[in-house]
Amino acid sequence: MELELGLAPPNDAGSCGKRRSAEAFGVKKPTLPLFLRDDDDDGDHGNGEDDTGDARDCEISMGNKRKRLVGWPPVKSAHRPRSNSHVKVKMEGVPIGRKVDLSRHASYHQLHHTLRLMFPSTSHHGDPYAVTYEDVDGDWVLVGDVPWEDFVRSAKRLKILLV
Amino acid sequence: PAASLSTPSSPDALPAAAASPRAPPARASRRVASPGPATARAAPMGRGGARDGAAAAPPWHSLPDEVLEHAFSFLPAAADRGAAAAVCHGWLGAERRSRRRLAVANCYAAAPRDAVDRFPSVRAAEVKGKPHFADFGLVPPAWGAEAAPWVAAAADGWPLLEELSFKRMVVTDECLEMIASSFRNFQVLRLVSCEGFSTAGLAAITEGCRNLRELDLQENYIEDCSSHWLSYFPESFTSLETLNFSCLEGEVNFAVLERLVSRCRNLKTLKLNNAIPLDKVASLLRKAPQLVELGTGKFSAEYHSDLFAKLEAAFAGCKSLRRLSGAWDAVPDYLPAFYCVCEGLTSLNLSYATVRGPELIKFISRCKNLQQLWVMDLIEDHGLAVVAGSCSKLQELRVFPSDPFGAGQVLLTERGLVDVSASCPMLESVLYFCGQMTNEALITIAKNRPNFTCFRLCILEPRTPDYVTRESLDAGFSAIVESCKGLRRLSVSGLLTDLVFKSIGANGNCLEMLSIAFAGNSDLGLHYILSGCKTLKKLEIRDCPFGNKPLLANAAKLETMRSLWMSSCSLTLGACRQLAEKMPRLTVEIMNDPGRTCPVESLPDDSPVETLYVYRTIAGPRSDTPDYVQIV
């Protein structure tokens, strides 16, 4: 089967790797996006229930599947553009805060896992909690609404609230 | 004795392959539980005494252990020692008792205690943990690979241990404290891509290891507890030869560092972190002009002519400097300060440096003796053309993407690699991130450089075809494996069908490590690899349409390999169960996203498996799996 990736000829420098902007995908000609960046803002990916369709079917019939692209391209975090990705984390009711390095995580899943390990208070085990972050504008926002990479860049600190 | 060893007189004598460092590892390396009492001389060695008439040389099987051990000391390569150990029980015993260096490529392949018991005289050990793809975030936190059991076993059984190296493992402060207090003559600590420790643990090392020669911290995640770990080196301590703290985020006490550098006259390698400003680098260099390797740390300072002069003078004094690295957000104006060392440089690592433009290129072009160059794609094609013309001794080239996720223009094309491979006759190792590629370029590269041992090409956009012909890159990569008969490591990318794997399977006769992403179109692709590639050790695959059949059909192959990683492919649980049942000496791990804690026993056979990690082991299933890893 042939792929139509819609890459323009080499002298069209702007055509490669437009991953961020959703409009760019929409505006392009008939080819559909190969993938979208890792955004866990919807229920499909959030509970790992997406794999009944997506993960099983890795046929190159791209475009109508949304796939997360964790770990691509294969560069170590040390080689990624450096940002101060350590953020303080505080949990409601817990006096001691922690610090977490966002750049060492590749998805919201991994971050949640780390947070659970950092704050394993037994009385709250299983209780719903909400992770919020302070963004560049100083607003406190629920974690998970924006693509992971954007979140890493804009999160200043985290606060875990009990729901 | 040396002469008689080289004239084998029986079929049981040393196989010829033992002389070659590329010999496949001997089976003996897995006979950990073997009893083999020292005096067992069971194996028929054949009559070594072929010297009729002369004073009879002792037959092979009654050579005393000391002679054997001395002979084995001339076999530095572990594979050769393994081959010697496979000859007979006597040699097995002599070899294992005298082994000084041990490399455990997968920390779960054997139990620490067993390794320590089997090789009681080890002085230097290296242990590796997480799978390679952990470097790219594909392995969630708390996966395992704890160093603690290894440190504990070593503390118990190797009191004379001198060197310890961990890669991709979790090393805690307690581990470091134990290391500091357990080995009287501890000299070398190397931690690569590890996590779990802080500067408090480092303080235990610097305080407790009186004979420390090397403290080499490469790309670790180190929590900063602001403890003055450097200050814990006693004032009387002078034995340091290597100090690398480039991955440390926090400040260090510069006065302490300066005093340390001044009194350690054997210091050869010094790699600083970002906290050390440029003018301090100059004064350190004046204290240590004997340095062979320097990592400058952060470089971004506004240009000041007096600082430039200081740097230039400092570097002029470093006549032995051969290797240079650093996080150079460099003001290009400072680069000429390095000109005097360029000619002597054999290794230049600018992979953290965002410096670009003509100053960069001019700088590199003066490094006529460069053997190893790591650089960002900011060098662009024309920069690599200059490298091709200037660095005729280049052996290894790595070009990293400066903007891996961005929507930026294509900075680097196939042209750069073609030029370098055409003009650098000793080039044998390449890691190249670029935006586009053609079959023609790859075929040209393959023709020019049949001596590649490592070829890793990463076209940034998955499944990118030949941008001229729009075809797959099968032809190009096939040319690489057909031409480069000594290829040991290969990473493929771009648009690829099953056909390229047919070629790799048939031609990759030395291939030990293969990385595949977003490639192939059916089970056949994987089958070609697993049924070919005779020497394959590590196979890592992501996002390919490979399913259960080739895995099960080639189950036995997996025991000849160190490990297999498959993520986002088309595997189901049933096949993994079958594999585990069929191959008891493999550990079959499946991994789901953390947060999904459904026990695997309850899932049906046709459940998809997101990540499979299989490895051979003599230790049985590990007991430290997190909740998102299940051993089938």
XYZ file of C-alpha atoms in Angstrom, chain B residues 151-152 154-155 158-159 161-164 166 171-189 191 199-212 215 229 232-234:
50
model
C 25.793 -3.271 45.729
C 24.774 -5.487 48.618
C 29.273 -6.931 45.964
C 29.796 -5.598 49.469
C 33.900 -8.590 46.532
C 35.601 -6.693 49.340
C 36.263 -4.316 44.405
C 37.864 -1.286 42.792
C 35.500 -0.223 40.023
C 31.757 -0.074 39.734
C 25.967 1.387 36.553
C 21.094 4.115 42.461
C 20.105 5.436 45.868
C 22.061 7.415 48.411
C 22.098 4.263 50.509
C 23.837 2.468 47.648
C 26.470 5.166 47.509
C 26.946 5.052 51.254
C 27.368 1.299 51.089
C 29.901 1.618 48.289
C 31.852 4.164 50.270
C 32.022 1.981 53.340
C 32.431 -1.511 51.872
C 35.438 -1.426 49.575
C 38.787 -0.443 51.045
C 40.399 0.140 47.692
C 37.501 1.594 45.747
C 38.814 3.672 42.863
C 36.324 4.169 40.056
C 32.652 5.055 40.164
C 27.137 6.294 36.770
C 24.392 15.150 46.320
C 24.207 13.672 49.814
C 25.096 10.307 48.341
C 27.947 11.906 46.441
C 29.210 13.317 49.709
C 29.413 9.803 51.105
C 31.602 8.822 48.155
C 33.899 11.793 48.331
C 34.283 11.443 52.048
C 34.689 7.695 52.241
C 36.647 6.615 49.172
C 40.189 7.477 50.068
C 41.668 5.996 46.915
C 39.157 7.364 44.479
C 34.119 9.960 39.677
C 29.826 17.006 48.423
C 34.159 16.169 51.677
C 37.296 15.233 49.775
C 39.939 15.445 52.515
